[in-house]
Amino acid sequence: DTGVSQNPRHKITKRGQNVTFRCDPISEHNRLYWYRQTLGQGPEFLTYFQNEAQLEKSRLLSDRFSAERPKGSFSTLEIQRTEQGDSAMYLCASSPTGGSTEAFFGQGTRLTVV
Amino acid sequence: KNEVEQSPQNLTAQEGEFITINCSYSVGISALHWLQQHPGGGIVSLFMLSSGKKKHGRLIATINIQEKHSSLHITASHPRDSAVYICAVLNYGGSQGNLIFGKGTKLSVKP
């Protein structure tokens, strides 16, 4: 499968715990994006990588959130000290460079904080 | 006011009907995406367009840059078309990855 892969698909955690999600983009896609989608809303941009460089972070990304893409391939999104308001679908997308702006999305990780 | 507005929010149709979903935006864009999201959450890109019209099977997407408006049409709708359809724009001059999404249109096609 050469699509964008996200793990886990579902995560239930207790408030205050740390969670980490992983995204494997389509190989050779230099750009990787994280979005968050709450119930009944469209996705909202969180952060964006060009290779291993994190080029932009949304104000939605509080200091409890950190994202990395250490080798310019897969990315991780960590949420520390989770809160109930963090419950959402976390979506990852990737796109190639070279002027193309088409993004390919993963299946998402649904986080439930109890 | 949201930068990307979709209408209607919810749409119920009978199988076979012609469906139109509208998207209006208020920012300059370099591209507009139509996305499909099924209940499991995964998003599939249907179209990316910056001008004119694109067609794929029973799906047609149009965009009018001057009017800042796009439509997604589904001909001969089928229950398997039931999903949330999301319009997203790539803000011209903004960051390269920062898509701005509408809230989606929930489509339900009844047999």
CSV table of C-alpha atoms in Angstrom, one decimal:
chain,number,residue,atom,x,y,z
A,1,ASP,CA,0.0,0.0,0.0
A,2,THR,CA,1.6,3.3,-1.1
A,3,GLY,CA,-1.0,5.6,0.6
A,4,VAL,CA,-0.6,7.7,3.7
A,5,SER,CA,-0.6,5.5,6.7
A,6,GLN,CA,-1.5,6.6,10.3
A,7,ASN,CA,-1.2,4.6,13.5
A,8,PRO,CA,-3.0,3.9,15.6
A,9,ARG,CA,-6.5,4.3,14.1
A,10,HIS,CA,-8.1,4.7,17.5
A,11,LYS,CA,-6.7,5.7,20.9
A,12,ILE,CA,-8.5,6.0,24.2
A,13,THR,CA,-6.5,7.6,27.0
A,14,LYS,CA,-7.1,8.9,30.4
A,15,ARG,CA,-6.9,12.6,31.0
A,16,GLY,CA,-3.3,13.6,31.9
A,17,GLN,CA,-1.6,10.9,29.9
A,18,ASN,CA,0.7,11.4,27.0
A,19,VAL,CA,-0.1,10.0,23.6
A,20,THR,CA,1.9,9.8,20.4
A,21,PHE,CA,0.6,9.3,16.9
A,22,ARG,CA,2.6,8.3,13.8
A,23,CYS,CA,2.1,9.2,10.2
A,24,ASP,CA,3.9,7.5,7.3
A,25,PRO,CA,3.5,9.7,4.2
A,26,ILE,CA,3.7,8.5,0.6
A,27,SER,CA,7.3,7.9,-0.1
A,28,GLU,CA,9.1,10.7,-1.8
A,29,HIS,CA,6.5,13.2,-0.7
A,30,ASN,CA,8.5,16.1,0.9
A,31,ARG,CA,5.6,17.8,2.5
A,32,LEU,CA,3.7,16.5,5.5
A,33,TYR,CA,0.8,18.1,7.2
A,34,TRP,CA,-1.1,17.5,10.5
A,35,TYR,CA,-4.8,18.5,10.9
A,36,ARG,CA,-7.3,18.2,13.7
A,37,GLN,CA,-11.0,17.6,13.2
A,38,THR,CA,-13.5,17.9,15.9
A,39,LEU,CA,-17.0,16.5,15.6
A,40,GLY,CA,-19.2,18.3,13.1
A,41,GLN,CA,-16.4,20.5,12.0
A,42,GLY,CA,-14.0,20.6,9.1
A,43,PRO,CA,-10.3,19.8,9.7
A,44,GLU,CA,-8.1,22.6,11.0
A,45,PHE,CA,-4.4,23.0,10.2
A,46,LEU,CA,-2.0,22.2,13.0
A,47,THR,CA,1.5,22.1,11.5
A,48,TYR,CA,3.5,21.5,8.3
A,49,PHE,CA,6.8,20.0,7.4
A,50,GLN,CA,9.0,20.4,4.4
A,51,ASN,CA,11.3,17.4,4.7
A,52,GLU,CA,12.5,17.4,8.3
A,53,ALA,CA,11.9,21.1,8.8
A,54,GLN,CA,8.8,22.2,10.6
A,55,LEU,CA,7.9,25.3,8.7
A,56,GLU,CA,4.7,26.5,10.3
A,57,LYS,CA,2.7,25.8,13.4
A,58,SER,CA,-0.9,26.9,14.0
A,59,ARG,CA,-1.8,28.8,17.1
A,60,LEU,CA,-4.0,25.7,17.8
A,61,LEU,CA,-0.8,23.8,18.6
A,62,SER,CA,-0.4,24.6,22.3
A,63,ASP,CA,2.9,23.9,24.1
A,64,ARG,CA,1.5,20.5,25.0
A,65,PHE,CA,1.7,19.5,21.4
A,66,SER,CA,4.9,18.6,19.6
A,67,ALA,CA,5.5,17.2,16.2
A,68,GLU,CA,8.7,15.8,14.7
A,69,ARG,CA,9.8,14.5,11.4
A,70,PRO,CA,13.4,13.5,12.2
A,71,LYS,CA,14.5,12.0,9.0
A,72,GLY,CA,12.2,13.7,6.6
A,73,SER,CA,10.1,10.5,6.2
A,74,PHE,CA,7.6,9.5,8.9
A,75,SER,CA,6.3,12.1,11.5
A,76,THR,CA,5.1,11.8,15.0
A,77,LEU,CA,2.6,14.0,16.9
A,78,GLU,CA,2.8,13.9,20.6
A,79,ILE,CA,0.2,15.4,23.0
A,80,GLN,CA,1.4,15.7,26.6
A,81,ARG,CA,-1.0,15.9,29.6
A,82,THR,CA,-4.0,15.2,27.5
A,83,GLU,CA,-7.3,17.1,28.2
A,84,GLN,CA,-10.8,16.1,27.2
A,85,GLY,CA,-10.8,18.9,24.7
A,86,ASP,CA,-8.0,17.1,22.8
A,87,SER,CA,-10.5,14.5,21.8
A,88,ALA,CA,-10.7,14.7,18.0
A,89,MET,CA,-9.7,13.0,14.7
A,90,TYR,CA,-6.0,13.8,13.9
A,91,LEU,CA,-5.4,13.7,10.2
A,92,CYS,CA,-2.1,13.5,8.3
A,93,ALA,CA,-1.6,14.4,4.7
A,94,SER,CA,1.4,14.5,2.4
A,95,SER,CA,2.1,16.0,-1.0
A,96,PRO,CA,5.0,16.1,-3.4
A,97,THR,CA,7.1,19.2,-4.2
A,98,GLY,CA,7.6,20.6,-7.6
A,99,GLY,CA,4.6,22.9,-7.6
A,100,SER,CA,2.0,20.2,-7.1
A,101,THR,CA,-0.5,21.1,-4.3
A,102,GLU,CA,-2.5,18.0,-4.3
A,103,ALA,CA,-2.6,16.5,-0.8
A,104,PHE,CA,-3.1,12.8,0.0
A,105,PHE,CA,-4.8,12.1,3.3
A,106,GLY,CA,-4.4,9.2,5.8
A,107,GLN,CA,-7.3,7.5,7.5
A,108,GLY,CA,-6.7,9.5,10.7
A,109,THR,CA,-6.3,8.7,14.3
A,110,ARG,CA,-9.3,9.1,16.5
A,111,LEU,CA,-8.4,10.2,20.0
A,112,THR,CA,-10.8,9.9,22.9
A,113,VAL,CA,-9.7,11.4,26.2
A,114,VAL,CA,-11.7,10.1,29.1
B,1,LYS,CA,-17.4,34.6,9.1
B,2,ASN,CA,-15.6,31.5,7.9
B,3,GLU,CA,-13.2,31.9,5.0
B,4,VAL,CA,-14.8,28.8,3.4
B,5,GLU,CA,-18.5,28.4,3.5
B,6,GLN,CA,-20.4,25.3,2.2
B,7,SER,CA,-24.0,24.8,1.5
B,8,PRO,CA,-26.1,23.0,2.3
B,9,GLN,CA,-24.8,21.6,5.6
B,10,ASN,CA,-27.0,18.5,5.3
B,11,LEU,CA,-28.5,17.0,2.2
B,12,THR,CA,-30.8,14.0,1.8
B,13,ALA,CA,-31.5,12.7,-1.7
B,14,GLN,CA,-33.2,9.8,-3.4
B,15,GLU,CA,-31.1,7.4,-5.4
B,16,GLY,CA,-30.8,8.6,-8.9
B,17,GLU,CA,-31.1,12.3,-8.1
B,18,PHE,CA,-28.7,15.0,-9.4
B,19,ILE,CA,-26.9,16.6,-6.5
B,20,THR,CA,-25.1,19.9,-6.2
B,21,ILE,CA,-23.0,21.0,-3.2
B,22,ASN,CA,-21.7,24.6,-3.2
B,23,CYS,CA,-18.6,26.2,-1.8
B,24,SER,CA,-17.8,29.9,-1.5
B,25,TYR,CA,-14.6,31.3,-0.2
B,26,SER,CA,-13.4,34.8,0.7
B,27,VAL,CA,-9.6,34.5,0.2
B,28,GLY,CA,-7.4,34.5,-2.8
B,29,ILE,CA,-6.5,30.9,-3.6
B,30,SER,CA,-4.1,28.9,-5.7
B,31,ALA,CA,-6.2,25.7,-5.7
B,32,LEU,CA,-9.4,24.3,-4.4
B,33,HIS,CA,-9.9,20.7,-3.3
B,34,TRP,CA,-13.1,18.7,-3.0
B,35,LEU,CA,-12.7,15.9,-0.5
B,36,GLN,CA,-14.9,13.0,0.6
B,37,GLN,CA,-15.0,11.7,4.1
B,38,HIS,CA,-16.7,8.5,5.1
B,39,PRO,CA,-17.9,7.7,8.6
B,40,GLY,CA,-14.7,5.9,9.4
B,41,GLY,CA,-12.9,9.3,9.1
B,42,GLY,CA,-10.5,8.8,6.3
B,43,ILE,CA,-10.4,11.5,3.7
B,44,VAL,CA,-10.2,10.9,-0.1
B,45,SER,CA,-9.3,13.6,-2.4
B,46,LEU,CA,-11.8,13.8,-5.3
B,47,PHE,CA,-10.6,16.9,-7.2
B,48,MET,CA,-8.0,19.6,-7.1
B,49,LEU,CA,-8.8,22.5,-9.4
B,50,SER,CA,-7.7,26.0,-10.0
B,51,SER,CA,-9.9,26.9,-13.0
B,52,GLY,CA,-12.7,25.5,-15.2
B,53,LYS,CA,-14.2,22.1,-14.7
B,54,LYS,CA,-13.1,18.6,-14.0
B,55,LYS,CA,-15.0,15.3,-14.4
B,56,HIS,CA,-14.4,11.9,-12.9
B,57,GLY,CA,-17.1,9.3,-13.5
B,58,ARG,CA,-20.4,10.6,-12.0
B,59,LEU,CA,-18.6,13.5,-10.3
B,60,ILE,CA,-18.2,17.0,-11.8
B,61,ALA,CA,-16.4,19.9,-10.1
B,62,THR,CA,-16.5,23.5,-11.4
B,63,ILE,CA,-14.8,26.6,-10.1
B,64,ASN,CA,-15.4,30.3,-10.9
B,65,ILE,CA,-12.4,32.2,-9.7
B,66,GLN,CA,-13.9,35.6,-10.3
B,67,GLU,CA,-17.0,34.8,-8.2
B,68,LYS,CA,-14.9,32.8,-5.7
B,69,HIS,CA,-17.3,29.9,-5.9
B,70,SER,CA,-17.1,26.2,-6.7
B,71,SER,CA,-19.7,23.4,-7.1
B,72,LEU,CA,-19.5,19.7,-6.8
B,73,HIS,CA,-22.1,17.8,-8.8
B,74,ILE,CA,-23.1,14.1,-8.5
B,75,THR,CA,-25.1,12.7,-11.3
B,76,ALA,CA,-27.3,9.6,-10.8
B,77,SER,CA,-26.6,9.5,-7.1
B,78,HIS,CA,-26.2,6.2,-5.3
B,79,PRO,CA,-26.4,5.2,-1.6
B,80,ARG,CA,-22.7,4.6,-1.7
B,81,ASP,CA,-22.2,8.3,-2.3
B,82,SER,CA,-23.4,8.9,1.2
B,83,ALA,CA,-20.5,10.7,2.9
B,84,VAL,CA,-19.4,14.2,4.1
B,85,TYR,CA,-18.1,16.3,1.2
B,86,ILE,CA,-15.5,18.9,2.2
B,87,CYS,CA,-14.3,21.9,0.2
B,88,ALA,CA,-10.8,23.1,1.1
B,89,VAL,CA,-8.8,26.0,-0.4
B,90,LEU,CA,-5.1,26.6,-0.6
B,91,ASN,CA,-4.7,30.2,0.4
B,92,TYR,CA,-2.7,32.1,-2.3
B,93,GLY,CA,0.3,33.7,-0.8
B,94,GLY,CA,-0.1,31.9,2.5
B,95,SER,CA,1.9,29.0,3.8
B,96,GLN,CA,2.3,26.2,1.3
B,97,GLY,CA,0.6,23.5,3.3
B,98,ASN,CA,-2.2,25.4,5.0
B,99,LEU,CA,-5.4,24.2,3.6
B,100,ILE,CA,-8.5,26.1,4.8
B,101,PHE,CA,-11.4,23.7,5.1
B,102,GLY,CA,-15.2,24.2,5.0
B,103,LYS,CA,-17.3,22.4,7.6
B,104,GLY,CA,-18.5,19.9,5.1
B,105,THR,CA,-21.8,18.9,3.6
B,106,LYS,CA,-23.3,15.6,4.9
B,107,LEU,CA,-25.0,13.8,2.1
B,108,SER,CA,-27.3,10.9,2.6
B,109,VAL,CA,-28.6,9.1,-0.5
B,110,LYS,CA,-31.7,6.9,0.2
B,111,PRO,CA,-32.4,3.8,-1.9
